[in-house]
Amino acid sequence: MSDPRAERTRARLRQALLEECAEHPLEEVSVAALVRTAGLSRATFYLHYPDLRALAVDACAEVVRDAVDALHAWRGPAPAEPPPALTEFFTNLVPHAPLYRTLLRTGGSGPLGELLHRELREYSRRERMLAGAPAADLIASAVAGTFAGVLADWLHGLIEADPPTMAHQVWRLLVALHRTPVG
């Protein structure tokens, strides 16, 4: 069971990081400025995180969980239109895009990309296995790799689309992957 005080402290640090990164690139944010914004001490920061990058990955990990949930926000046959949660996911990324670009490099690599790939792959694999769908490992890897890569490339401006268009295109792509005959 997690300590509620520690979780509140980490939440304050995550929020302070997002506030600082709204005004400065991550590379320009200092621990001193961050703890001042959070109203905490440097010692408290280092009690919870080894460095700013670890905090940034933790702060952005919520977006990973939002993405995984958004992509699985339906049951039964895949609807033609993306779930509203997927469009909301892309829309919510825009204000903090510079921070996400720091942690999610083109092609989907980087610490956030690795976390996204791992969590999405596991969720997709589990869902396919529960449904008795074939090639659970293969399709789960394809879905996770495709989503992480496309998301990263969009954040880096290699794919031009507004959030609703991006959600629609990604949805169609991932549905096609799920329907691909394997065997």
PDB file of C-alpha atoms in Angstrom:
ATOM      1  CA  MET A   1       0.000   0.000   0.000  1.00  0.00           C
ATOM      2  CA  SER A   2       1.407   3.390  -0.931  1.00  0.00           C
ATOM      3  CA  ASP A   3       1.855   6.229   1.524  1.00  0.00           C
ATOM      4  CA  PRO A   4      -0.739   8.947   0.777  1.00  0.00           C
ATOM      5  CA  ARG A   5       1.654  11.681   1.959  1.00  0.00           C
ATOM      6  CA  ALA A   6       4.376  10.495  -0.397  1.00  0.00           C
ATOM      7  CA  GLU A   7       1.886  10.341  -3.260  1.00  0.00           C
ATOM      8  CA  ARG A   8       0.691  13.897  -2.531  1.00  0.00           C
ATOM      9  CA  THR A   9       4.308  15.079  -2.533  1.00  0.00           C
ATOM     10  CA  ARG A  10       5.038  13.344  -5.850  1.00  0.00           C
ATOM     11  CA  ALA A  11       1.829  14.844  -7.275  1.00  0.00           C
ATOM     12  CA  ARG A  12       2.991  18.336  -6.228  1.00  0.00           C
ATOM     13  CA  LEU A  13       6.372  17.733  -7.848  1.00  0.00           C
ATOM     14  CA  ARG A  14       4.749  16.442 -11.060  1.00  0.00           C
ATOM     15  CA  GLN A  15       2.428  19.449 -11.208  1.00  0.00           C
ATOM     16  CA  ALA A  16       5.298  21.850 -10.552  1.00  0.00           C
ATOM     17  CA  LEU A  17       7.284  20.247 -13.366  1.00  0.00           C
ATOM     18  CA  LEU A  18       4.399  20.654 -15.806  1.00  0.00           C
ATOM     19  CA  GLU A  19       4.054  24.303 -14.767  1.00  0.00           C
ATOM     20  CA  GLU A  20       7.785  24.943 -15.182  1.00  0.00           C
ATOM     21  CA  CYS A  21       7.877  23.131 -18.532  1.00  0.00           C
ATOM     22  CA  ALA A  22       4.974  25.241 -19.765  1.00  0.00           C
ATOM     23  CA  GLU A  23       7.366  28.201 -19.573  1.00  0.00           C
ATOM     24  CA  HIS A  24      10.783  26.593 -20.154  1.00  0.00           C
ATOM     25  CA  PRO A  25      12.202  23.519 -21.904  1.00  0.00           C
ATOM     26  CA  LEU A  26      13.034  20.663 -19.536  1.00  0.00           C
ATOM     27  CA  GLU A  27      16.753  21.290 -20.087  1.00  0.00           C
ATOM     28  CA  GLU A  28      16.333  24.783 -18.602  1.00  0.00           C
ATOM     29  CA  VAL A  29      14.342  23.734 -15.535  1.00  0.00           C
ATOM     30  CA  SER A  30      16.373  23.486 -12.351  1.00  0.00           C
ATOM     31  CA  VAL A  31      15.623  21.494  -9.231  1.00  0.00           C
ATOM     32  CA  ALA A  32      15.767  24.774  -7.282  1.00  0.00           C
ATOM     33  CA  ALA A  33      13.051  26.377  -9.430  1.00  0.00           C
ATOM     34  CA  LEU A  34      10.972  23.225  -9.349  1.00  0.00           C
ATOM     35  CA  VAL A  35      10.970  22.849  -5.565  1.00  0.00           C
ATOM     36  CA  ARG A  36      10.255  26.569  -5.185  1.00  0.00           C
ATOM     37  CA  THR A  37       7.180  26.153  -7.407  1.00  0.00           C
ATOM     38  CA  ALA A  38       6.131  23.030  -5.498  1.00  0.00           C
ATOM     39  CA  GLY A  39       6.773  24.634  -2.102  1.00  0.00           C
ATOM     40  CA  LEU A  40       9.068  21.784  -1.089  1.00  0.00           C
ATOM     41  CA  SER A  41      12.740  21.356  -0.230  1.00  0.00           C
ATOM     42  CA  ARG A  42      15.546  19.978  -2.411  1.00  0.00           C
ATOM     43  CA  ALA A  43      15.950  17.124   0.075  1.00  0.00           C
ATOM     44  CA  THR A  44      12.297  16.202  -0.420  1.00  0.00           C
ATOM     45  CA  PHE A  45      12.780  16.207  -4.189  1.00  0.00           C
ATOM     46  CA  TYR A  46      15.769  13.844  -3.954  1.00  0.00           C
ATOM     47  CA  LEU A  47      13.919  11.612  -1.512  1.00  0.00           C
ATOM     48  CA  HIS A  48      11.411  10.879  -4.290  1.00  0.00           C
ATOM     49  CA  TYR A  49      13.411  11.228  -7.538  1.00  0.00           C
ATOM     50  CA  PRO A  50      17.072  10.785  -8.481  1.00  0.00           C
ATOM     51  CA  ASP A  51      16.900  13.586 -11.075  1.00  0.00           C
ATOM     52  CA  LEU A  52      14.604  15.782 -13.167  1.00  0.00           C
ATOM     53  CA  ARG A  53      14.392  13.269 -16.019  1.00  0.00           C
ATOM     54  CA  ALA A  54      13.002  10.609 -13.650  1.00  0.00           C
ATOM     55  CA  LEU A  55      10.395  13.100 -12.438  1.00  0.00           C
ATOM     56  CA  ALA A  56       9.560  14.039 -16.033  1.00  0.00           C
ATOM     57  CA  VAL A  57       8.999  10.405 -17.005  1.00  0.00           C
ATOM     58  CA  ASP A  58       6.804   9.942 -13.936  1.00  0.00           C
ATOM     59  CA  ALA A  59       4.857  13.123 -14.718  1.00  0.00           C
ATOM     60  CA  CYS A  60       4.316  11.992 -18.300  1.00  0.00           C
ATOM     61  CA  ALA A  61       3.561   8.384 -17.395  1.00  0.00           C
ATOM     62  CA  GLU A  62      -0.032   9.397 -16.796  1.00  0.00           C
ATOM     63  CA  VAL A  63      -0.286  10.252 -20.471  1.00  0.00           C
ATOM     64  CA  VAL A  64       0.860   6.712 -21.236  1.00  0.00           C
ATOM     65  CA  ARG A  65      -1.926   5.280 -19.125  1.00  0.00           C
ATOM     66  CA  ASP A  66      -4.399   7.681 -20.751  1.00  0.00           C
ATOM     67  CA  ALA A  67      -3.280   6.479 -24.187  1.00  0.00           C
ATOM     68  CA  VAL A  68      -3.637   2.824 -23.255  1.00  0.00           C
ATOM     69  CA  ASP A  69      -7.081   3.449 -21.782  1.00  0.00           C
ATOM     70  CA  ALA A  70      -8.161   5.566 -24.765  1.00  0.00           C
ATOM     71  CA  LEU A  71      -7.191   2.884 -27.237  1.00  0.00           C
ATOM     72  CA  HIS A  72      -9.199   0.298 -25.333  1.00  0.00           C
ATOM     73  CA  ALA A  73     -12.248   2.437 -24.472  1.00  0.00           C
ATOM     74  CA  TRP A  74     -14.653   0.128 -26.314  1.00  0.00           C
ATOM     75  CA  ARG A  75     -15.882  -3.444 -26.208  1.00  0.00           C
ATOM     76  CA  GLY A  76     -17.077  -5.683 -28.994  1.00  0.00           C
ATOM     77  CA  PRO A  77     -16.533  -4.908 -32.670  1.00  0.00           C
ATOM     78  CA  ALA A  78     -14.391  -1.819 -33.241  1.00  0.00           C
ATOM     79  CA  PRO A  79     -16.512   1.238 -34.023  1.00  0.00           C
ATOM     80  CA  ALA A  80     -15.795   3.147 -37.253  1.00  0.00           C
ATOM     81  CA  GLU A  81     -15.009   6.330 -35.333  1.00  0.00           C
ATOM     82  CA  PRO A  82     -12.385   6.530 -32.585  1.00  0.00           C
ATOM     83  CA  PRO A  83     -13.549   6.488 -28.999  1.00  0.00           C
ATOM     84  CA  PRO A  84     -13.945  10.068 -27.699  1.00  0.00           C
ATOM     85  CA  ALA A  85     -11.189   9.312 -25.168  1.00  0.00           C
ATOM     86  CA  LEU A  86      -8.668   8.940 -28.019  1.00  0.00           C
ATOM     87  CA  THR A  87      -9.478  12.364 -29.457  1.00  0.00           C
ATOM     88  CA  GLU A  88      -9.325  13.826 -25.956  1.00  0.00           C
ATOM     89  CA  PHE A  89      -5.943  12.141 -25.447  1.00  0.00           C
ATOM     90  CA  PHE A  90      -4.437  13.798 -28.533  1.00  0.00           C
ATOM     91  CA  THR A  91      -5.994  17.152 -27.626  1.00  0.00           C
ATOM     92  CA  ASN A  92      -4.585  17.034 -24.089  1.00  0.00           C
ATOM     93  CA  LEU A  93      -1.049  16.409 -25.371  1.00  0.00           C
ATOM     94  CA  VAL A  94      -0.801  19.708 -27.229  1.00  0.00           C
ATOM     95  CA  PRO A  95      -0.200  22.064 -24.243  1.00  0.00           C
ATOM     96  CA  HIS A  96       2.756  20.002 -23.031  1.00  0.00           C
ATOM     97  CA  ALA A  97       4.106  18.836 -26.398  1.00  0.00           C
ATOM     98  CA  PRO A  98       7.633  20.226 -25.835  1.00  0.00           C
ATOM     99  CA  LEU A  99       8.038  18.148 -22.680  1.00  0.00           C
ATOM    100  CA  TYR A 100       6.708  15.006 -24.363  1.00  0.00           C
ATOM    101  CA  ARG A 101       9.077  15.559 -27.302  1.00  0.00           C
ATOM    102  CA  THR A 102      11.994  15.556 -24.865  1.00  0.00           C
ATOM    103  CA  LEU A 103      11.014  12.131 -23.534  1.00  0.00           C
ATOM    104  CA  LEU A 104       9.535  10.572 -26.682  1.00  0.00           C
ATOM    105  CA  ARG A 105      11.905  10.778 -29.630  1.00  0.00           C
ATOM    106  CA  THR A 106      10.999  10.321 -33.283  1.00  0.00           C
ATOM    107  CA  GLY A 107      10.152   6.746 -34.086  1.00  0.00           C
ATOM    108  CA  GLY A 108       8.896   6.164 -30.543  1.00  0.00           C
ATOM    109  CA  SER A 109      12.163   5.704 -28.671  1.00  0.00           C
ATOM    110  CA  GLY A 110      13.169   7.434 -25.455  1.00  0.00           C
ATOM    111  CA  PRO A 111      12.088   6.765 -21.877  1.00  0.00           C
ATOM    112  CA  LEU A 112       8.439   7.667 -22.449  1.00  0.00           C
ATOM    113  CA  GLY A 113       8.333   5.669 -25.686  1.00  0.00           C
ATOM    114  CA  GLU A 114       9.686   2.593 -23.938  1.00  0.00           C
ATOM    115  CA  LEU A 115       7.109   2.924 -21.172  1.00  0.00           C
ATOM    116  CA  LEU A 116       4.300   3.471 -23.686  1.00  0.00           C
ATOM    117  CA  HIS A 117       5.383   0.476 -25.764  1.00  0.00           C
ATOM    118  CA  ARG A 118       5.670  -1.820 -22.749  1.00  0.00           C
ATOM    119  CA  GLU A 119       2.311  -0.876 -21.209  1.00  0.00           C
ATOM    120  CA  LEU A 120       0.365  -0.788 -24.471  1.00  0.00           C
ATOM    121  CA  ARG A 121       1.862  -4.088 -25.629  1.00  0.00           C
ATOM    122  CA  GLU A 122       0.952  -5.820 -22.387  1.00  0.00           C
ATOM    123  CA  TYR A 123      -2.591  -4.429 -22.356  1.00  0.00           C
ATOM    124  CA  SER A 124      -3.170  -5.355 -26.016  1.00  0.00           C
ATOM    125  CA  ARG A 125      -1.703  -8.832 -25.549  1.00  0.00           C
ATOM    126  CA  ARG A 126      -3.883  -9.480 -22.517  1.00  0.00           C
ATOM    127  CA  GLU A 127      -7.025  -8.258 -24.325  1.00  0.00           C
ATOM    128  CA  ARG A 128      -6.300 -10.420 -27.391  1.00  0.00           C
ATOM    129  CA  MET A 129      -5.657 -13.470 -25.232  1.00  0.00           C
ATOM    130  CA  LEU A 130      -8.907 -12.941 -23.302  1.00  0.00           C
ATOM    131  CA  ALA A 131     -10.779 -12.653 -26.603  1.00  0.00           C
ATOM    132  CA  GLY A 132      -9.088 -15.770 -27.979  1.00  0.00           C
ATOM    133  CA  ALA A 133      -7.710 -13.763 -30.906  1.00  0.00           C
ATOM    134  CA  PRO A 134      -4.799 -15.303 -32.810  1.00  0.00           C
ATOM    135  CA  ALA A 135      -1.198 -14.079 -32.709  1.00  0.00           C
ATOM    136  CA  ALA A 136      -1.643 -12.128 -29.491  1.00  0.00           C
ATOM    137  CA  ASP A 137       2.083 -11.421 -29.059  1.00  0.00           C
ATOM    138  CA  LEU A 138       2.646 -10.411 -32.678  1.00  0.00           C
ATOM    139  CA  ILE A 139      -0.351  -8.085 -32.972  1.00  0.00           C
ATOM    140  CA  ALA A 140       0.263  -6.570 -29.520  1.00  0.00           C
ATOM    141  CA  SER A 141       3.841  -5.721 -30.529  1.00  0.00           C
ATOM    142  CA  ALA A 142       2.670  -4.274 -33.844  1.00  0.00           C
ATOM    143  CA  VAL A 143       0.012  -2.120 -32.157  1.00  0.00           C
ATOM    144  CA  ALA A 144       2.400  -0.849 -29.473  1.00  0.00           C
ATOM    145  CA  GLY A 145       5.223  -0.121 -31.916  1.00  0.00           C
ATOM    146  CA  THR A 146       2.940   1.561 -34.415  1.00  0.00           C
ATOM    147  CA  PHE A 147       1.201   3.730 -31.852  1.00  0.00           C
ATOM    148  CA  ALA A 148       4.403   4.820 -30.087  1.00  0.00           C
ATOM    149  CA  GLY A 149       6.118   5.623 -33.395  1.00  0.00           C
ATOM    150  CA  VAL A 150       3.212   7.491 -34.938  1.00  0.00           C
ATOM    151  CA  LEU A 151       2.538   9.440 -31.735  1.00  0.00           C
ATOM    152  CA  ALA A 152       6.189  10.473 -31.471  1.00  0.00           C
ATOM    153  CA  ASP A 153       6.409  11.488 -35.105  1.00  0.00           C
ATOM    154  CA  TRP A 154       3.221  13.559 -34.748  1.00  0.00           C
ATOM    155  CA  LEU A 155       4.573  15.308 -31.650  1.00  0.00           C
ATOM    156  CA  HIS A 156       7.798  16.070 -33.544  1.00  0.00           C
ATOM    157  CA  GLY A 157       5.891  17.544 -36.499  1.00  0.00           C
ATOM    158  CA  LEU A 158       6.660  14.754 -38.960  1.00  0.00           C
ATOM    159  CA  ILE A 159       2.938  14.096 -39.336  1.00  0.00           C
ATOM    160  CA  GLU A 160       0.718  17.126 -39.801  1.00  0.00           C
ATOM    161  CA  ALA A 161      -2.778  16.704 -38.415  1.00  0.00           C
ATOM    162  CA  ASP A 162      -4.953  18.331 -35.792  1.00  0.00           C
ATOM    163  CA  PRO A 163      -5.858  16.157 -32.768  1.00  0.00           C
ATOM    164  CA  PRO A 164      -9.275  14.971 -34.057  1.00  0.00           C
ATOM    165  CA  THR A 165      -7.808  14.041 -37.454  1.00  0.00           C
ATOM    166  CA  MET A 166      -4.884  12.306 -35.802  1.00  0.00           C
ATOM    167  CA  ALA A 167      -7.196  10.307 -33.534  1.00  0.00           C
ATOM    168  CA  HIS A 168      -9.267   9.241 -36.551  1.00  0.00           C
ATOM    169  CA  GLN A 169      -6.229   8.211 -38.621  1.00  0.00           C
ATOM    170  CA  VAL A 170      -4.537   6.363 -35.770  1.00  0.00           C
ATOM    171  CA  TRP A 171      -7.772   4.590 -34.933  1.00  0.00           C
ATOM    172  CA  ARG A 172      -8.227   3.362 -38.508  1.00  0.00           C
ATOM    173  CA  LEU A 173      -4.599   2.211 -38.629  1.00  0.00           C
ATOM    174  CA  LEU A 174      -4.803   0.278 -35.370  1.00  0.00           C
ATOM    175  CA  VAL A 175      -8.148  -1.301 -36.253  1.00  0.00           C
ATOM    176  CA  ALA A 176      -6.586  -2.476 -39.520  1.00  0.00           C
ATOM    177  CA  LEU A 177      -3.682  -4.005 -37.587  1.00  0.00           C
ATOM    178  CA  HIS A 178      -6.095  -5.861 -35.334  1.00  0.00           C
ATOM    179  CA  ARG A 179      -7.970  -7.207 -38.366  1.00  0.00           C
ATOM    180  CA  THR A 180      -4.856  -8.313 -40.240  1.00  0.00           C
ATOM    181  CA  PRO A 181      -5.044 -12.051 -40.898  1.00  0.00           C
ATOM    182  CA  VAL A 182      -2.059 -13.796 -39.394  1.00  0.00           C
ATOM    183  CA  GLY A 183      -1.165 -17.371 -39.962  1.00  0.00           C
TER     184      GLY A 183
END
